[in-house]
Coordinates of C-alpha atoms and ligand atoms in Angstrom, one line a residue:
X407 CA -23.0 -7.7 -13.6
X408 CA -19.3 -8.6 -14.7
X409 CA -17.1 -10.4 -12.8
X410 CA -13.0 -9.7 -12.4
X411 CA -10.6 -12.5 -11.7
X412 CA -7.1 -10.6 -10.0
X413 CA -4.0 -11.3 -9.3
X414 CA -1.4 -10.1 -7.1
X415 CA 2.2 -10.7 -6.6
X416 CA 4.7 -7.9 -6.5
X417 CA 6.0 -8.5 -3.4
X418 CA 5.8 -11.5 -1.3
X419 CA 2.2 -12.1 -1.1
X420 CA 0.6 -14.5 -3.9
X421 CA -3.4 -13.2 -4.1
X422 CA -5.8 -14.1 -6.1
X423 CA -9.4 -12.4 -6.1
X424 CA -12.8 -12.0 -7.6
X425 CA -15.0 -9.1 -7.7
X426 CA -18.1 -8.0 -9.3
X427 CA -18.0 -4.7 -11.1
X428 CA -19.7 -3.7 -7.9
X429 CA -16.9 -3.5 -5.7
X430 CA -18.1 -6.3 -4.2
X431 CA -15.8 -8.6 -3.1
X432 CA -16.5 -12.8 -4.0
X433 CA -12.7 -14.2 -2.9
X434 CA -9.9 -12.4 -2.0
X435 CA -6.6 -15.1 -0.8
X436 CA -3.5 -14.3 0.3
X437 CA -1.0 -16.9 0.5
X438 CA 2.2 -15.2 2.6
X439 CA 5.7 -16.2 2.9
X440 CA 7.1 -16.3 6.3
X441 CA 9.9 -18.3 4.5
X442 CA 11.6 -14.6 4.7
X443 CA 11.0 -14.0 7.9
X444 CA 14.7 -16.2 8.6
X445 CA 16.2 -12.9 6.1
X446 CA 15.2 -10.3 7.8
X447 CA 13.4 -9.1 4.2
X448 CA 12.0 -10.5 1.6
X449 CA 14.4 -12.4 -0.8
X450 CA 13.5 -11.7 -4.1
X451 CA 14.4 -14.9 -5.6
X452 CA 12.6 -17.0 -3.2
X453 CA 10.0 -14.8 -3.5
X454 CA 9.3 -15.5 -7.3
X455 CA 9.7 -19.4 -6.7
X456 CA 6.9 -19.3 -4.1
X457 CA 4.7 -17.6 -6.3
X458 CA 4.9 -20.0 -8.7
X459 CA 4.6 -23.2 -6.4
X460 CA 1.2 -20.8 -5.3
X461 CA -0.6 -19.0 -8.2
X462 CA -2.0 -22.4 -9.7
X463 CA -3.2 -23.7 -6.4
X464 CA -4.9 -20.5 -5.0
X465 CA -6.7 -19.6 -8.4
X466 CA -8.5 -23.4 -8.5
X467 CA -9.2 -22.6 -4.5
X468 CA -10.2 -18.7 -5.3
X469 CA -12.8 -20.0 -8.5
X470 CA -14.1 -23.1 -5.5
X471 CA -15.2 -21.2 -2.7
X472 CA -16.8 -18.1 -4.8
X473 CA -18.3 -20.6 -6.9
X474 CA -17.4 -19.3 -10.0
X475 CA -16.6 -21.1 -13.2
X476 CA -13.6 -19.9 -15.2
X477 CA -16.6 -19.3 -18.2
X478 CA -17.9 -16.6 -15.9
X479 CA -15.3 -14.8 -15.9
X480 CA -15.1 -11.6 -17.7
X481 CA -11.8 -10.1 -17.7
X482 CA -8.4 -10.9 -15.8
X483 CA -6.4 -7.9 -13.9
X484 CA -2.6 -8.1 -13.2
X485 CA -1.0 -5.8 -11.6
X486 CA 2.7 -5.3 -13.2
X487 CA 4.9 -2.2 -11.4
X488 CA 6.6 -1.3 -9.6
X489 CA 7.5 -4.5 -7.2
X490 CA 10.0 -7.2 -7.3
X491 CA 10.5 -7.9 -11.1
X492 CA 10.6 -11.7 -11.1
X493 CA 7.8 -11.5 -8.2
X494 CA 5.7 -9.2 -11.1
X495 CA 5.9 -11.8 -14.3
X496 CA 5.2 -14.6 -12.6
X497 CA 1.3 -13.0 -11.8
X498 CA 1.4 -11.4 -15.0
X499 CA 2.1 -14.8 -16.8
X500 CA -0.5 -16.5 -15.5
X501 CA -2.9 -13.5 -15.8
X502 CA -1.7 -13.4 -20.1
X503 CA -2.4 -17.2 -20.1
X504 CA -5.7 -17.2 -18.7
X505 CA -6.6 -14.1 -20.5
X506 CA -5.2 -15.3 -24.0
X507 CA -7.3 -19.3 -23.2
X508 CA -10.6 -18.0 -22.3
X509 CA -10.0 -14.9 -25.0
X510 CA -10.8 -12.0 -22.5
X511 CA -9.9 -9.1 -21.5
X512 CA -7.0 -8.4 -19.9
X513 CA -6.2 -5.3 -17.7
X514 CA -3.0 -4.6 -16.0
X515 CA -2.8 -1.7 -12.9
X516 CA -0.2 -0.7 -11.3
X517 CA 0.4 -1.7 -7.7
X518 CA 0.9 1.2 -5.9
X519 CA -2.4 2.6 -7.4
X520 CA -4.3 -0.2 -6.8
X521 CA -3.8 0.3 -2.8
X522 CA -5.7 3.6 -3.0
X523 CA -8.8 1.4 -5.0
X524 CA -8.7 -0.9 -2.0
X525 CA -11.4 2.0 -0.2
X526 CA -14.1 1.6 -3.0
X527 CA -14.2 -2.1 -2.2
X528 CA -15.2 -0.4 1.1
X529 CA -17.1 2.7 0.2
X530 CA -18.4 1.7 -3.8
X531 CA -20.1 5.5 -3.4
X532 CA -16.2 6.7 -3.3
X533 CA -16.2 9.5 -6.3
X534 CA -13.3 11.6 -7.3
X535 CA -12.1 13.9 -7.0
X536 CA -9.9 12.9 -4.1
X537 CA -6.2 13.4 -2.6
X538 CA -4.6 10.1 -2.0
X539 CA -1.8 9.6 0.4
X540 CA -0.2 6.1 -0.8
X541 CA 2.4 4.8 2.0
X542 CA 3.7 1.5 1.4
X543 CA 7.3 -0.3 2.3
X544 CA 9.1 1.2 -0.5
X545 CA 6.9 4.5 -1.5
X546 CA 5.4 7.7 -0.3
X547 CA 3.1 10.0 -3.0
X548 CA 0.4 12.0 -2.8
X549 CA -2.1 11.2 -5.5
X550 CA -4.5 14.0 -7.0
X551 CA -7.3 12.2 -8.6
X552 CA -9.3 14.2 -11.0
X553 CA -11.7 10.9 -12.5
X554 CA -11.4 7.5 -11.7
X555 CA -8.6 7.1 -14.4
X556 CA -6.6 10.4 -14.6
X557 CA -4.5 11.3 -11.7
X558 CA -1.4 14.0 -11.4
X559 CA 1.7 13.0 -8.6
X560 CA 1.9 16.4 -6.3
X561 CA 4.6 15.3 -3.9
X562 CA 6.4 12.1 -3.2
X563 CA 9.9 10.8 -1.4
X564 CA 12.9 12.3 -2.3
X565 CA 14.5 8.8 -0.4
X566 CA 13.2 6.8 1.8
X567 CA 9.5 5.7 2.1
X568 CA 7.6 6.1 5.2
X569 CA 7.2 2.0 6.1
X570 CA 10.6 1.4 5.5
X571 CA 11.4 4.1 8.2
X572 CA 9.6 2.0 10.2
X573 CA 10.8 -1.1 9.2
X574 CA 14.3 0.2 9.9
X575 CA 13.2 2.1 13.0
X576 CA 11.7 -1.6 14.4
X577 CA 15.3 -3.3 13.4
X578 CA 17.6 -1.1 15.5
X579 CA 15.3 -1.5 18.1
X580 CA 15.5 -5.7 17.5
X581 CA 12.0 -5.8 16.8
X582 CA 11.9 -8.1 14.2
X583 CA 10.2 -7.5 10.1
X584 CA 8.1 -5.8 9.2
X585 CA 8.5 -2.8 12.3
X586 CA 5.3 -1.2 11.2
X587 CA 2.8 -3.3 13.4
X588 CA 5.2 -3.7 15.9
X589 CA 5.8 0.2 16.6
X590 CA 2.5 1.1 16.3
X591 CA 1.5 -1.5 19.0
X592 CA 4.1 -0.6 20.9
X593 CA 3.5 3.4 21.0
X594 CA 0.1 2.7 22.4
X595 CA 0.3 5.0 25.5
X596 CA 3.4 6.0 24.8
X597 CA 4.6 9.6 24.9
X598 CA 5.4 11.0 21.3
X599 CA 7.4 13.6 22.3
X600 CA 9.8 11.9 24.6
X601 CA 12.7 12.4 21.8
X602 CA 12.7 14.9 19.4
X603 CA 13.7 14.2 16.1
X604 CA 13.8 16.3 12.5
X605 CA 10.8 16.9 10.7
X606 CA 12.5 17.5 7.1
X607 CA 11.2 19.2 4.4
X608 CA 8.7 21.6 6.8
X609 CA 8.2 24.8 4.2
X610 CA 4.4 25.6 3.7
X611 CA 4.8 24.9 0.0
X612 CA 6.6 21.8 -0.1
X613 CA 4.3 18.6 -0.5
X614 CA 7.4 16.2 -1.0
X615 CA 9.0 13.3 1.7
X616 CA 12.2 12.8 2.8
X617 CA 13.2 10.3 5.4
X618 CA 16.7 9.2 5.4
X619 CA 17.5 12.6 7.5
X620 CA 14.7 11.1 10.0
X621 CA 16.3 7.8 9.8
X622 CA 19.7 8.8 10.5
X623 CA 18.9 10.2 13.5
X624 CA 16.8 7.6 15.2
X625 CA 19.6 5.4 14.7
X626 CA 22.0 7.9 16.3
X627 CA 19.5 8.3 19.0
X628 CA 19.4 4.6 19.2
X629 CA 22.8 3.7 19.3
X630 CA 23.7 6.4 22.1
X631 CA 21.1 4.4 24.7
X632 CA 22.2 1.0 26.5
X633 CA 19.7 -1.8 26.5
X634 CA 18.1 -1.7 29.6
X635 CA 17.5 1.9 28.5
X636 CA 15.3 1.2 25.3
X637 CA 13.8 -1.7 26.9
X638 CA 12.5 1.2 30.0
X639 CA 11.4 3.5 27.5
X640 CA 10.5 1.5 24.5
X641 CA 6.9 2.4 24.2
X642 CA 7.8 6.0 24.3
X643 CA 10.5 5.6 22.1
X644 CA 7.9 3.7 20.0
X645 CA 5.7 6.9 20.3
X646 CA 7.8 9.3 19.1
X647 CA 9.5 7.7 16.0
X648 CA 6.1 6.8 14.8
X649 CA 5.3 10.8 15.4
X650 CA 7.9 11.7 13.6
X651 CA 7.3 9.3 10.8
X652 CA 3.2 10.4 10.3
X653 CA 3.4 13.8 11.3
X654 CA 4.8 14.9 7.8
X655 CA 2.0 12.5 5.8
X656 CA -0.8 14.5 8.3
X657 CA -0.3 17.8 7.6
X658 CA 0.9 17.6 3.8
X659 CA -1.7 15.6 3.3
X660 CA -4.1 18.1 4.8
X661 CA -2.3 21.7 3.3
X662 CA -2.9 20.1 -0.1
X663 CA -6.3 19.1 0.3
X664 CA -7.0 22.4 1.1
X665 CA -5.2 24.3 -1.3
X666 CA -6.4 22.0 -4.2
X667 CA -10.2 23.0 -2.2
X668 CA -10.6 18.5 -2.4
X669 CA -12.8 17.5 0.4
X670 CA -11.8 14.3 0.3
X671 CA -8.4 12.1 1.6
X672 CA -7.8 8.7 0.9
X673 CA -5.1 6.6 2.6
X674 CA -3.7 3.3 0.8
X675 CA -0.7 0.8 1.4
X676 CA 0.8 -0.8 4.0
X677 CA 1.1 2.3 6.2
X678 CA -2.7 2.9 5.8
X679 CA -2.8 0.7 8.6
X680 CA -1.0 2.9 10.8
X681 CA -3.5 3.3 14.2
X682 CA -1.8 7.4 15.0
X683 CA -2.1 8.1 11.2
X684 CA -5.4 7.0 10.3
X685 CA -6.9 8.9 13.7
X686 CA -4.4 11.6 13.4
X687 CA -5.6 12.5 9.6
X688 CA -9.6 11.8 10.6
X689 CA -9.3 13.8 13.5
X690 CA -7.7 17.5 12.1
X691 CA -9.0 17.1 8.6
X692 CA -12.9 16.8 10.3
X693 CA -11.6 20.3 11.2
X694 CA -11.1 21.6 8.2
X695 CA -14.4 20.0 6.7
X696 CA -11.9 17.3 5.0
X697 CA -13.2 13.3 4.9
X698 CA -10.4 10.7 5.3
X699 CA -11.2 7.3 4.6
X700 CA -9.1 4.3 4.8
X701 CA -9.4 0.6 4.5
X702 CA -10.0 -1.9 6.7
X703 CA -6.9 -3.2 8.1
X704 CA -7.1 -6.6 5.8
X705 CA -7.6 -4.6 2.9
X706 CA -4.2 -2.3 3.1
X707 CA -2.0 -5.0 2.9
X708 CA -0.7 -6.2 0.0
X709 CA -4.0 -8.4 -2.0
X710 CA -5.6 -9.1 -4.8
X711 CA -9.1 -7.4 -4.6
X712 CA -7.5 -3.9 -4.5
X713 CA -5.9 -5.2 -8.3
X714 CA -9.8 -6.2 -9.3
X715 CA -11.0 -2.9 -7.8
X716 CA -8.4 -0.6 -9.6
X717 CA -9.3 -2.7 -12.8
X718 CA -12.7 -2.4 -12.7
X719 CA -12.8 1.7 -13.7
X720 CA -10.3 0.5 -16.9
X721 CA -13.1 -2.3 -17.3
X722 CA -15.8 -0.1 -17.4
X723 CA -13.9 2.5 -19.7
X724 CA -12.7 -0.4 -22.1
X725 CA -8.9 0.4 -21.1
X726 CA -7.5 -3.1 -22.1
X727 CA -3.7 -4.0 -22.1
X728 CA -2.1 -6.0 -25.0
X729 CA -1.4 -9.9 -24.4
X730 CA 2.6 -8.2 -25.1
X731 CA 2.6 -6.2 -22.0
X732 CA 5.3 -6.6 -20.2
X733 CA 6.0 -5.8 -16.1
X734 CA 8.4 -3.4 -15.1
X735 CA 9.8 -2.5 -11.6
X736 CA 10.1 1.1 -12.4
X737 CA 9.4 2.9 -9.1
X738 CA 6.5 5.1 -9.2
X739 CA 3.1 5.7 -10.3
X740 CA 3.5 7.2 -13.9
X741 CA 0.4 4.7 -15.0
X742 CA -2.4 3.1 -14.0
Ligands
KG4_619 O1 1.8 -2.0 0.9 P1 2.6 -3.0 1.7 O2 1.9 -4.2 2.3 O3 3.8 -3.5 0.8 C1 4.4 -2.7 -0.1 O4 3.9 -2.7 -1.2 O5 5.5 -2.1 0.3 O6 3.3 -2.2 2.9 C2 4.2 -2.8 3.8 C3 4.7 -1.7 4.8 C4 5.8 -2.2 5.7 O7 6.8 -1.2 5.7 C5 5.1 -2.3 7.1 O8 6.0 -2.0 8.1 C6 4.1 -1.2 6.9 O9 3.6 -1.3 5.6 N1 3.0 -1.3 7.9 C7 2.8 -0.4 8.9 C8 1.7 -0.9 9.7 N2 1.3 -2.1 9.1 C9 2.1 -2.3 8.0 N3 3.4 0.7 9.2 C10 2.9 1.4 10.3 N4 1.9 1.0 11.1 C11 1.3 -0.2 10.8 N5 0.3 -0.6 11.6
ZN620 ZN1 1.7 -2.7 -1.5

């Protein structure tokens, strides 16, 4: 069995991870940095800085508590796009360094991608093909993969990404970064249809997002309440903005399964953790024969053993990237 050394740091998480090519999991570290937290987002600067004070330090700790020489290791993954570019090269650097000293392979995935991989880690029978719905902070696309390796973009946001909506939903409401948790806990028992708000881009045949329409109007809706208004009816307020924000993901998500005749639905990303999406999806796709799966709620957040598990199909397939690679924070999924 090989083993997969990953790192991770296009955002503002440093992680560092090893996996055996069986999906399963040795180390997987995430050092975060509630130094933005005083920013309201993440400052991209900062961010890079951190990750470079961290990488070092949680690689020696990730090798110590899997037991794992650096000798055992049998190829290094990166991912390098999209994400914050500075964030990107200082994971990638490393990842060259190590690859280049210990002369092995090195395999670069993109981010995005690697969130959907993050579900074989929990179900290593997992076998295309599969829809994937990937909804992060800055992106929304659904994913058809054909193989492990080939994949075709059916729809994605035409502005705004679905956990940003959230993120700015949780702002205007004073909830503090990042909204998505926050909103979800909140709409617990809350009613989602106490405000009604736009569900854009509703034809039957369209599979792509938009969300600045959506976010528009919350913040009208917000601004036109007093304080001791929102505070009342915060939990259905809650409710229905995070209605509003899945709603769209469910039944896309679903129409295309079917009409591609894919049995399967994957969530990934950050908004994979969403409690009304991932029981929303499960629920009505179980009535169209349709399984969704979706990983556990440590495992859709930004980390390095979704970046070993997306590598480990390359691995296998002998896909290797050139110690030249370079990152780039291109939006998008246009490789893996
Ligand atoms: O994938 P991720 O960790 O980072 C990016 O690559 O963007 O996603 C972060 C996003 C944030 O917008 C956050 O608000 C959202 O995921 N999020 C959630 C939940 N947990 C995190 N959104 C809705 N419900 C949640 N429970
Ligand atoms: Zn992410």
């Amino acid at each position: 069995m090989s083993l997969i050394l990953a790192f991770e740091s296009s955002c503002d998480d440093t992680s560092v991870a090893i996996l055996n090519s069986e999906y399963e999991v040795l180390v997987n570290l995430i050092s975060s940095q509630p130094q933005h937290l005083d920013f309201g987002g993440v400052l991209p600067e900062l961010a890079s800085r951190l990750h470079m004070k961290n990488i070092m330090h949680l690689c020696k700790l990730a090798l110590r508590k899997a037991n794992v020489g650096l000798g055992e290791i049998d190829a290094i993954a990166v991912s390098i796009n999209p994400g914050l570019i500075g964030s990107l090269i200082v994971g990638l650097a490393f990842a060259k360094s190590l690859a280049w000293s210990l002369q092995k392979p090195l395999i670069t995935v993109n981010h995005l991608l690697s969130h959907i991989f993050a579900n074989y880690i929990e179900y290593p029978e997992l076998k295309p093909p599969f829809l994937a719905l990937v909804v992060s902070g800055g992106h929304t696309e659904l994913v058809h993969f054909k193989t492990d390796t080939e994949f075709e973009v059916l729809g994605k946001t035409l502005d705004d990404a679905a956990g940003e909506t959230f993120d700015k939903a949780a702002k205007l409401m004073g909830l503090g970064f990042p909204g998505g948790p926050v909103i979800d806990r909140l709409a617990q028992g809350g009613d989602p249809n106490f405000v009604m708000l736009p569900n854009p881009l509703a034809q039957k045949d369209n599979f792509n997002f938009s969300y600045s329409g959506l976010k528009t109007a919350i913040r009208t809706y917000i601004q036109s309440k007093d304080d001791d208004f929102l505070k009342k009816h915060q939990h259905d307020i809650a409710a229905s903005i995070q209605r509003a924000i899945v709603e769209p993901l469910i039944s896309k998500s679903i129409r295309k399964a079917r009409s591609l005749g894919v049995s399967q639905i994957l969530i990934a990303g950050g908004v994979a953790a969403n409690s009304a999406l991932r029981q929303g999806l499960s629920t009505r796709a179980a009535k169209q024969g349709i399984m969704v799966f979706y990983p556990s709620l440590s495992l859709c957040m930004d980390n390095a053993a979704m970046v070993a598990a997306a590598a480990i199909p390359k691995f296998k397939a002998g896909i290797f990237a050139p110690l030249s690679v370079n990152a780039n924070s291109i939006k998008g999924t246009r490789l893996l």
